[in-house]
PDB file of C-alpha atoms in Angstrom:
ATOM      1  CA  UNK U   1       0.000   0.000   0.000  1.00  0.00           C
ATOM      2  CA  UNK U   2       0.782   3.598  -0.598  1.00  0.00           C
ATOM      3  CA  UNK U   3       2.284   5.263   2.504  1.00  0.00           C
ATOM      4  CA  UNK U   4       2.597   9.259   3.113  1.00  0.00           C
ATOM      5  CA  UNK U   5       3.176  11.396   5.709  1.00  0.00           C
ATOM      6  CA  UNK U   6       1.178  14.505   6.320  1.00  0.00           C
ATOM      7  CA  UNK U   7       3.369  17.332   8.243  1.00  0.00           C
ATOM      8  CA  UNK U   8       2.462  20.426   9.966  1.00  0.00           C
ATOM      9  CA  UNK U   9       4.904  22.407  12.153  1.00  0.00           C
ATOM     10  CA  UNK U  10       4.251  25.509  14.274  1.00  0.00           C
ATOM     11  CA  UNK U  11       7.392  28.305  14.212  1.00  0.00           C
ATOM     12  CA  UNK U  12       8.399  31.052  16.701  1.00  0.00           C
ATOM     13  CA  UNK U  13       7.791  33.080  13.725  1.00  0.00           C
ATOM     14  CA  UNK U  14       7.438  33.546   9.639  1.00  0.00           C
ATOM     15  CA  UNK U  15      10.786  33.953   8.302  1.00  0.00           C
ATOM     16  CA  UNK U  16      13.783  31.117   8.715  1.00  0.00           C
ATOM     17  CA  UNK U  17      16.513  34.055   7.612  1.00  0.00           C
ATOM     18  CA  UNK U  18      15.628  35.685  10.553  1.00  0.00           C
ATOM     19  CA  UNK U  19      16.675  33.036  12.741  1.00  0.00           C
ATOM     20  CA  UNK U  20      12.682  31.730  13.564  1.00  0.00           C
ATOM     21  CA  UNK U  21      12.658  28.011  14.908  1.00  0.00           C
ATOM     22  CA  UNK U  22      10.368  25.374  14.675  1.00  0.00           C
ATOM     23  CA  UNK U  23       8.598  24.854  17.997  1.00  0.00           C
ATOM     24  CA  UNK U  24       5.484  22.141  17.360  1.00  0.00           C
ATOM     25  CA  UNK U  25       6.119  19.033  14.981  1.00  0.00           C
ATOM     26  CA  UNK U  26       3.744  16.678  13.931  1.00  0.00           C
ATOM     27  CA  UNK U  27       3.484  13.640  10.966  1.00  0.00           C
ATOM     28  CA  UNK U  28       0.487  11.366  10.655  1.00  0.00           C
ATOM     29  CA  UNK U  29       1.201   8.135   8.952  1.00  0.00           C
ATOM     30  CA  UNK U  30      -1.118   7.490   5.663  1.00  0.00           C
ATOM     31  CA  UNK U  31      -1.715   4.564   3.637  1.00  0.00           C
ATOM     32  CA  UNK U  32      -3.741   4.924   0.562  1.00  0.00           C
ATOM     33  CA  UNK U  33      -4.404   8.454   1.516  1.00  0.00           C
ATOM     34  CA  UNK U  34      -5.913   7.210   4.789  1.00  0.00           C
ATOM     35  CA  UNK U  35      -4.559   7.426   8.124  1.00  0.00           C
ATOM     36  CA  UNK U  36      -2.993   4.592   9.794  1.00  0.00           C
ATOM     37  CA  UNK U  37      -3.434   5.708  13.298  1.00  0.00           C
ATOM     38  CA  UNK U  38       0.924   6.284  13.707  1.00  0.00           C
ATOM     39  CA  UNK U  39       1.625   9.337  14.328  1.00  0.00           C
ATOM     40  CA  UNK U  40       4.782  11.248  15.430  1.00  0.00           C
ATOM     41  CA  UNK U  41       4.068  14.638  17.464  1.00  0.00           C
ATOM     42  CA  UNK U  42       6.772  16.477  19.865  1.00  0.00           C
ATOM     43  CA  UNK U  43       6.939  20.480  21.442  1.00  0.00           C
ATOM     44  CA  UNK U  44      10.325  21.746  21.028  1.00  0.00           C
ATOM     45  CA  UNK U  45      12.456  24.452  22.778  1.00  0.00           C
ATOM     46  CA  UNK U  46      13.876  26.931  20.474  1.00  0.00           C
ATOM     47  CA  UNK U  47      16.045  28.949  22.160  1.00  0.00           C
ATOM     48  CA  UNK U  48      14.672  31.965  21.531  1.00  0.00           C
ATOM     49  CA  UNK U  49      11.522  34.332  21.812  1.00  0.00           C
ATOM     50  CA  UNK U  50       8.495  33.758  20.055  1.00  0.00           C
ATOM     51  CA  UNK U  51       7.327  36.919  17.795  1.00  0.00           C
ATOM     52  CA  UNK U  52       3.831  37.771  19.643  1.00  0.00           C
ATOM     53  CA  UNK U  53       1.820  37.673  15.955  1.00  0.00           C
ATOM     54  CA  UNK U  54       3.023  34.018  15.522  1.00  0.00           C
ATOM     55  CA  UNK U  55       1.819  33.232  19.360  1.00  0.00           C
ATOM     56  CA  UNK U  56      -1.531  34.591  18.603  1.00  0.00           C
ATOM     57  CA  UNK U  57      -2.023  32.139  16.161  1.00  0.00           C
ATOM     58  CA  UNK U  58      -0.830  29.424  17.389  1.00  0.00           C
ATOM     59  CA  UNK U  59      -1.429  30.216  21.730  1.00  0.00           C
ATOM     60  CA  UNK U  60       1.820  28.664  22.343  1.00  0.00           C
ATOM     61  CA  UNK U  61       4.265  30.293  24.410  1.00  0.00           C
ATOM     62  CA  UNK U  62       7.702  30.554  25.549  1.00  0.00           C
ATOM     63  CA  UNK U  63       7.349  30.181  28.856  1.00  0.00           C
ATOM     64  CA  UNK U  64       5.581  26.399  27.607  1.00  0.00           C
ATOM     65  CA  UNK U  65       8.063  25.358  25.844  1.00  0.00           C
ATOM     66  CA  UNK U  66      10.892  25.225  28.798  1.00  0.00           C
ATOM     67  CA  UNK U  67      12.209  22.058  29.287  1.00  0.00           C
ATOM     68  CA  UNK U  68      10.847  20.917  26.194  1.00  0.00           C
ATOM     69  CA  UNK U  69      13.448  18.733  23.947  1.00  0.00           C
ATOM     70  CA  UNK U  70      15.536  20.896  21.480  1.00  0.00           C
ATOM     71  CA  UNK U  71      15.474  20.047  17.569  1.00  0.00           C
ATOM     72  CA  UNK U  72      18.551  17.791  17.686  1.00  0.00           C
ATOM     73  CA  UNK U  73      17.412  15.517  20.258  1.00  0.00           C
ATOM     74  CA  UNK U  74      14.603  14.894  17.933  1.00  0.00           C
ATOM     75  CA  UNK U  75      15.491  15.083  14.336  1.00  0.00           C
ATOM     76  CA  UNK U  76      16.222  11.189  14.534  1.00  0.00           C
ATOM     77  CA  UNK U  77      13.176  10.217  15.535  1.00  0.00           C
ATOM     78  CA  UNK U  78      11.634  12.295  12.692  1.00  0.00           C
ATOM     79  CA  UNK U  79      13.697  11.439   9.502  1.00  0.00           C
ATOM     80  CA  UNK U  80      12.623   8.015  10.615  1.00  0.00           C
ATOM     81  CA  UNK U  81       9.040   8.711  10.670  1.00  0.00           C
ATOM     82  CA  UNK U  82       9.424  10.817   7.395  1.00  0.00           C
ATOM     83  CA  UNK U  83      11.578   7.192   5.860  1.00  0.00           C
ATOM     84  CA  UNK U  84      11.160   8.190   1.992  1.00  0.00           C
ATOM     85  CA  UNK U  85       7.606   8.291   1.662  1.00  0.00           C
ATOM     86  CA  UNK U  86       5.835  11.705   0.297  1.00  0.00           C
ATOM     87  CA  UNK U  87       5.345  14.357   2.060  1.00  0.00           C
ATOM     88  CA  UNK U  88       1.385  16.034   1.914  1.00  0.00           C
ATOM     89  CA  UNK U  89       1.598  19.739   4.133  1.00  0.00           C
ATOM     90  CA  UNK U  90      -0.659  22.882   3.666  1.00  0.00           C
ATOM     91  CA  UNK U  91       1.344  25.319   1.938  1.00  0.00           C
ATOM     92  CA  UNK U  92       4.096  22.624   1.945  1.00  0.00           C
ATOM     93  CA  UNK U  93       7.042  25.131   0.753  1.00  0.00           C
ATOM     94  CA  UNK U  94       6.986  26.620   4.562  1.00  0.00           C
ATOM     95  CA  UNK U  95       7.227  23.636   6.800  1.00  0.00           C
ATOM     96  CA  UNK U  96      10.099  21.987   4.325  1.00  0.00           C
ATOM     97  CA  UNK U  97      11.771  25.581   4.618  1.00  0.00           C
ATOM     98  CA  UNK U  98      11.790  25.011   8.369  1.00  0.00           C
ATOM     99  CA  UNK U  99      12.897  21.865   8.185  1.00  0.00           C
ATOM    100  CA  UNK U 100      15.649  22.420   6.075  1.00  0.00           C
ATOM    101  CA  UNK U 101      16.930  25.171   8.349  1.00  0.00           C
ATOM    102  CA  UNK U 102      16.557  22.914  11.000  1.00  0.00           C
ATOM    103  CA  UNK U 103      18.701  20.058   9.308  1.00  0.00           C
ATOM    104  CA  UNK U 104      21.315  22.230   8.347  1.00  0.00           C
ATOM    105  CA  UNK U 105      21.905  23.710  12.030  1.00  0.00           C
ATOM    106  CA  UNK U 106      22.547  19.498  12.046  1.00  0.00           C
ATOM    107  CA  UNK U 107      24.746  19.209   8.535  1.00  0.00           C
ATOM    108  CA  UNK U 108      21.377  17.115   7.468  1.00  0.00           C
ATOM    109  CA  UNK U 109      20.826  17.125   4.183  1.00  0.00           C
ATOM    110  CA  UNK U 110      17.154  19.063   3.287  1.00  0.00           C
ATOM    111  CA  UNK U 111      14.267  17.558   2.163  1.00  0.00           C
ATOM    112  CA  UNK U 112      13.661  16.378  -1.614  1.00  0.00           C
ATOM    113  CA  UNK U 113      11.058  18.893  -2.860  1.00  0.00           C
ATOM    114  CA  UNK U 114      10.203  15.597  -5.222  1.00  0.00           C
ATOM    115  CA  UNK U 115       8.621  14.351  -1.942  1.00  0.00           C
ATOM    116  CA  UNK U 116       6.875  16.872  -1.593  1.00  0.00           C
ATOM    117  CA  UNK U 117       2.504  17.151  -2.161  1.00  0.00           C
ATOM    118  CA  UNK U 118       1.460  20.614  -1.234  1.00  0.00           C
ATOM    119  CA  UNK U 119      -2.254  20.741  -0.211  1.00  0.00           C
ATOM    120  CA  UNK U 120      -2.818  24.330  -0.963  1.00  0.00           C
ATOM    121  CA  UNK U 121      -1.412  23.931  -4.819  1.00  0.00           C
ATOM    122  CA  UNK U 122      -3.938  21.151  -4.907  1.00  0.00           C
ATOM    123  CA  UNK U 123      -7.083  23.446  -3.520  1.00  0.00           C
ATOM    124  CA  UNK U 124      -6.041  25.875  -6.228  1.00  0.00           C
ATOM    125  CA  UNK U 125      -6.015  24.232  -9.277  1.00  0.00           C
ATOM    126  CA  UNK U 126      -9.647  22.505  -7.850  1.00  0.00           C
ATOM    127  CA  UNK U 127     -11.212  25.162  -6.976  1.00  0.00           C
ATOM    128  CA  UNK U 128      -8.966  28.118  -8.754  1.00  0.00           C
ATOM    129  CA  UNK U 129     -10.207  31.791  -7.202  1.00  0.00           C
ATOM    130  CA  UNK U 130     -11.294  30.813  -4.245  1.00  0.00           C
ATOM    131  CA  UNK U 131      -9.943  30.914  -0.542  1.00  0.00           C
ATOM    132  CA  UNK U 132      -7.429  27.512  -0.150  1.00  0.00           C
ATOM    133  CA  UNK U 133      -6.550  28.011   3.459  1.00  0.00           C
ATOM    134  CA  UNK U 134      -7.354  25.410   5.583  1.00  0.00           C
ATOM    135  CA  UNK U 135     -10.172  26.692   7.504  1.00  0.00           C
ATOM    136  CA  UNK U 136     -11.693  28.103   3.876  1.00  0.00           C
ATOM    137  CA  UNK U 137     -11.738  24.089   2.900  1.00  0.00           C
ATOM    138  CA  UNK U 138     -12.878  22.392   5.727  1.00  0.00           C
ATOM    139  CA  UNK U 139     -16.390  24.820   5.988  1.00  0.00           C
ATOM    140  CA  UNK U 140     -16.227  23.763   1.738  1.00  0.00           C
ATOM    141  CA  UNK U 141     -15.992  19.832   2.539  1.00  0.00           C
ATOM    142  CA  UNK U 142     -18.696  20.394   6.443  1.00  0.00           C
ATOM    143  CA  UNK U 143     -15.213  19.504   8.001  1.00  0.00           C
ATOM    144  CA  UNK U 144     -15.985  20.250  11.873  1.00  0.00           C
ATOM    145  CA  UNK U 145     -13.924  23.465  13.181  1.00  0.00           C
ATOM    146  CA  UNK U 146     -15.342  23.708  16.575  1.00  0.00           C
ATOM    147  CA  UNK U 147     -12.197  23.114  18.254  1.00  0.00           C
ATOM    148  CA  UNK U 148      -9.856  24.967  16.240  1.00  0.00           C
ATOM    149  CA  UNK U 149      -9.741  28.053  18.634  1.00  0.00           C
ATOM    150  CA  UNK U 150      -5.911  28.193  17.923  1.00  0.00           C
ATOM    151  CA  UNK U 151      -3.219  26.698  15.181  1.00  0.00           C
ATOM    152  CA  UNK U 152      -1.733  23.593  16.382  1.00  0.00           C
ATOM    153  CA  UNK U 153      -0.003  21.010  14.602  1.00  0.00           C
ATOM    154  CA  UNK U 154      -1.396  18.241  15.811  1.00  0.00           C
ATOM    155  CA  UNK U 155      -5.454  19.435  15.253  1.00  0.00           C
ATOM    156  CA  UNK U 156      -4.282  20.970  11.937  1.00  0.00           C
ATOM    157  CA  UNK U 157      -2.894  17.351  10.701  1.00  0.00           C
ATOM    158  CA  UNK U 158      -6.241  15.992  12.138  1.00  0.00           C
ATOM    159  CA  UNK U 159      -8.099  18.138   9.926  1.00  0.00           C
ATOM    160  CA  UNK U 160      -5.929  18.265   7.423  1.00  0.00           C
ATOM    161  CA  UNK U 161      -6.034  14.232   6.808  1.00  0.00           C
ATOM    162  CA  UNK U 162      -9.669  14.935   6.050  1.00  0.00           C
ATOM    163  CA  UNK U 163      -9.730  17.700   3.696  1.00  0.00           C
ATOM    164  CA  UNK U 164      -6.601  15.832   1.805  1.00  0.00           C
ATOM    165  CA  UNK U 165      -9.171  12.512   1.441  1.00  0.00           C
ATOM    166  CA  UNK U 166     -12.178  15.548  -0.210  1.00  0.00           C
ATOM    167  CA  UNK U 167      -9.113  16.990  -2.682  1.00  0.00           C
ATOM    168  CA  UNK U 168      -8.195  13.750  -4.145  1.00  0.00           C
ATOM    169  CA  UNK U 169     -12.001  13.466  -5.014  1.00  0.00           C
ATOM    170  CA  UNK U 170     -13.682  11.529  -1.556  1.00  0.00           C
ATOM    171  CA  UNK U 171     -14.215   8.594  -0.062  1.00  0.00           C
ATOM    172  CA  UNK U 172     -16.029   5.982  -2.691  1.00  0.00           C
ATOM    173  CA  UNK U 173     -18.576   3.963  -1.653  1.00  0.00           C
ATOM    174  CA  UNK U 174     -18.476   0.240  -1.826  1.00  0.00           C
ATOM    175  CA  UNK U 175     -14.802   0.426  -0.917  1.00  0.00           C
ATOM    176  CA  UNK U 176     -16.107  -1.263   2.357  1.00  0.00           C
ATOM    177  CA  UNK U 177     -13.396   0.972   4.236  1.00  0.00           C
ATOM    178  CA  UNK U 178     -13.434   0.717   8.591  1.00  0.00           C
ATOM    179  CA  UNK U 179     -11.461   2.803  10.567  1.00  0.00           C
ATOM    180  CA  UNK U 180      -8.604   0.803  12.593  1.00  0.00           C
ATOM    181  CA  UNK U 181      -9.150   0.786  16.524  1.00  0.00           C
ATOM    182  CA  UNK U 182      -5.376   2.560  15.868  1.00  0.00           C
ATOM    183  CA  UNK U 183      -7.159   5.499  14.714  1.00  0.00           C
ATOM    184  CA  UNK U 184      -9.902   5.737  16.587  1.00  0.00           C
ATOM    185  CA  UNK U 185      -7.674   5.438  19.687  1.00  0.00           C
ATOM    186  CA  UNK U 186      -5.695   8.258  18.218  1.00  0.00           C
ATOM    187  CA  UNK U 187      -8.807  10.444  17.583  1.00  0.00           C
ATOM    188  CA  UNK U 188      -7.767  10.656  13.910  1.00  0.00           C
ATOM    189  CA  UNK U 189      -9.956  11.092  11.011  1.00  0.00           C
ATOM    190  CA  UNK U 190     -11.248   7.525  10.258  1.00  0.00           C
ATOM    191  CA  UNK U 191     -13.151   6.441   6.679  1.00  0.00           C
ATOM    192  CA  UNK U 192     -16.407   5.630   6.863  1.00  0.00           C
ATOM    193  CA  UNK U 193     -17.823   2.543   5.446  1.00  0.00           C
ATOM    194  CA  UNK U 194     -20.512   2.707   2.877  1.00  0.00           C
ATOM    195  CA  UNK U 195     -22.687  -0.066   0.946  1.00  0.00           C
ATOM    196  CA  UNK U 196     -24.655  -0.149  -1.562  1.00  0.00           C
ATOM    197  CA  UNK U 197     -28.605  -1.510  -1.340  1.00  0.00           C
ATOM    198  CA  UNK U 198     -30.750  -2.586  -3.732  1.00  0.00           C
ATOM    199  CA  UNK U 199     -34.123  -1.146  -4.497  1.00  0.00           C
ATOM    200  CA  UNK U 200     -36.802  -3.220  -5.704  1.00  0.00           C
ATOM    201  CA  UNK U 201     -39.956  -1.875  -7.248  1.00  0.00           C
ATOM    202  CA  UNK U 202     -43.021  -3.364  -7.362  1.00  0.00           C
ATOM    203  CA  UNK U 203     -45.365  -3.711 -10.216  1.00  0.00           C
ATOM    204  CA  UNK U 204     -47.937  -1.955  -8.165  1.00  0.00           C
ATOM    205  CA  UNK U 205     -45.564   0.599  -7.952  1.00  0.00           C
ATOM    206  CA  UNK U 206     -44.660   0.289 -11.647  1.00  0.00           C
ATOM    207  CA  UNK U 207     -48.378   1.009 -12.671  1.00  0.00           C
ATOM    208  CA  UNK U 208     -48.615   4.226  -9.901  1.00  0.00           C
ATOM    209  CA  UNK U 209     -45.911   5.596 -11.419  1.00  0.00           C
ATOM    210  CA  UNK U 210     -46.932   4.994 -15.006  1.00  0.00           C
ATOM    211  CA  UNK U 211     -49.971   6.350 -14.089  1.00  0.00           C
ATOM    212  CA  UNK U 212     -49.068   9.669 -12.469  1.00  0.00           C
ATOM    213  CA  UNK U 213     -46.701  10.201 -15.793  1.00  0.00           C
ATOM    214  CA  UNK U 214     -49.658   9.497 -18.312  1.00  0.00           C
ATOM    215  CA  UNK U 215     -51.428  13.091 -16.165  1.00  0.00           C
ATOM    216  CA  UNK U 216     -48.605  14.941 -17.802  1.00  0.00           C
ATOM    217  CA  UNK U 217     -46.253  13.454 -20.678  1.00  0.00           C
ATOM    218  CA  UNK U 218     -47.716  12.159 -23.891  1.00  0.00           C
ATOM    219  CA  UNK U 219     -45.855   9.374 -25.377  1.00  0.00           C
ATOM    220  CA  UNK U 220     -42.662   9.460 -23.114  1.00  0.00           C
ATOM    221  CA  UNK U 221     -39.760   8.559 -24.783  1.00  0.00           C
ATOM    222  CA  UNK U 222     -38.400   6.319 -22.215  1.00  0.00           C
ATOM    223  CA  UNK U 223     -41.270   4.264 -22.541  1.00  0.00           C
ATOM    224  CA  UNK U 224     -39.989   2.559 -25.666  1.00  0.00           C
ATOM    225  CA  UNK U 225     -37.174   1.198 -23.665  1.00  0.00           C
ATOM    226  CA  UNK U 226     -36.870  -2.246 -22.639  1.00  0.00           C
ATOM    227  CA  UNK U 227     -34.810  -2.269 -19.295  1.00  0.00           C
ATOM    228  CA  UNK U 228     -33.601  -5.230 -19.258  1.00  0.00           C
ATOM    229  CA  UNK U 229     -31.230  -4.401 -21.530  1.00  0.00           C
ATOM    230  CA  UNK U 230     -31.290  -0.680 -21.806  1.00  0.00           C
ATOM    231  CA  UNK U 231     -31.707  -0.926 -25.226  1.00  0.00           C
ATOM    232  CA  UNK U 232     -35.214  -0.069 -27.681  1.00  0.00           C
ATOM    233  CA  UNK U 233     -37.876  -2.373 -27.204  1.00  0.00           C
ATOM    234  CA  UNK U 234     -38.608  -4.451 -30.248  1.00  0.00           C
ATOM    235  CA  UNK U 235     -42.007  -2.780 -31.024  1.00  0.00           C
ATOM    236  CA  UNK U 236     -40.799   0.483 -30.729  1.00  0.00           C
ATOM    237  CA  UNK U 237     -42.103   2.361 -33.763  1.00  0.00           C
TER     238      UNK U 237
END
């Protein structure tokens, strides 16, 4: 099967050339576009002050992040989460920017931008001239927001693992897909499992309806149609 990994970082601020840090890390494990219930999340010191615009979005503070592991203890950990697999982030160019400054403080080598799948690129060649941001798609897909007060990484890969699924075009039915007890332990977005039923119609119900159409259309086309087959029916004139 198909893994990915779906990213989302939070940063003491916009702009790595101005020394901002990563501060909240997390990667949800996918396979076929579906989450797995594995999941790598971790807070991180980053030596510095957080700009106050960046802690408004995000409501996490310095003061929080004391004690906290720094980058290096771990990037590990995270490359092997990552392993080789694709990467799927919203606005994907800015958490692989952070991450790249992050490796090279290590003398890692940065991410291949051939891993990566950038959500927002997706939204806008959908759905081109309207809003892409995260919060614009899940109201578009009935994606529930209600606890979104704040940007976190790990809510924002929650949510994020659902809108991805509504991109790539939905979940089909008759796939017969059940979430994992992995996932629902993890509170993660889980499939939901759809069949298909079929409808019988009576002949009682055949004449009814034949009936109610005779009040208003005159020789219906359709009616020359034998459906067993789909094709004309042999007396059709």
């Amino acid at each position: 099967m198909m893994r990915e990994i779906l990213l989302d970082t939070e940063t003491t601020g916009l702009e790595t050339a101005l020394g901002h840090r990563i501060i909240e890390v997390c990667c949800i494990e996918l396979r076929n576009h579906m989450p797995t219930g594995r999941h790598f999340h971790a807070f991180v010191d980053p030596g510095r002050d957080i700009d106050p615009d960046a802690e408004r979005v995000h409501g996490i503070s310095r003061a929080s992040l004391i004690g906290k592991p720094v980058f290096a203890d771990i990037a590990d950990a995270l490359l092997a989460f990552l392993g080789d697999d694709p990467i799927v982030a919203h606005n994907a160019p800015f958490d692989f920017g952070f991450l790249d400054a992050e490796f090279a403080r290590l003398s890692l080598p940065p991410l291949s931008r051939a891993r990566m799948v950038d959500t927002v690129a997706i939204a806008r060649k959908k759905y081109p001239g309207l809003p892409a941001s995260l919060d614009a798609l899940c109201r578009r897909f009935d994606i529930d927001l209600s606890q979104r007060t704040t940007h976190n990484a790990l809510l924002d890969c929650r949510l994020l693992a659902q809108v991805y699924v509504e991109l790539l075009g939905g979940r089909q039915p008759g796939l017969g897909l059940v979430a994992s007890r992995s996932s629902r332990a993890a509170g993660l977005a889980a499939p939901v499992a759809r069949t298909q039923r079929l409808v019988v119609v009576t002949e009682a119900e055949l004449e009814a309806h034949a009936a109610f159409l005779a009040r208003y259309v005159k020789d219906p086309f359709w009616s020359s149609i034998d459906h067993s087959n789909g094709e004309p029916a042999a007396n059709a004139g």
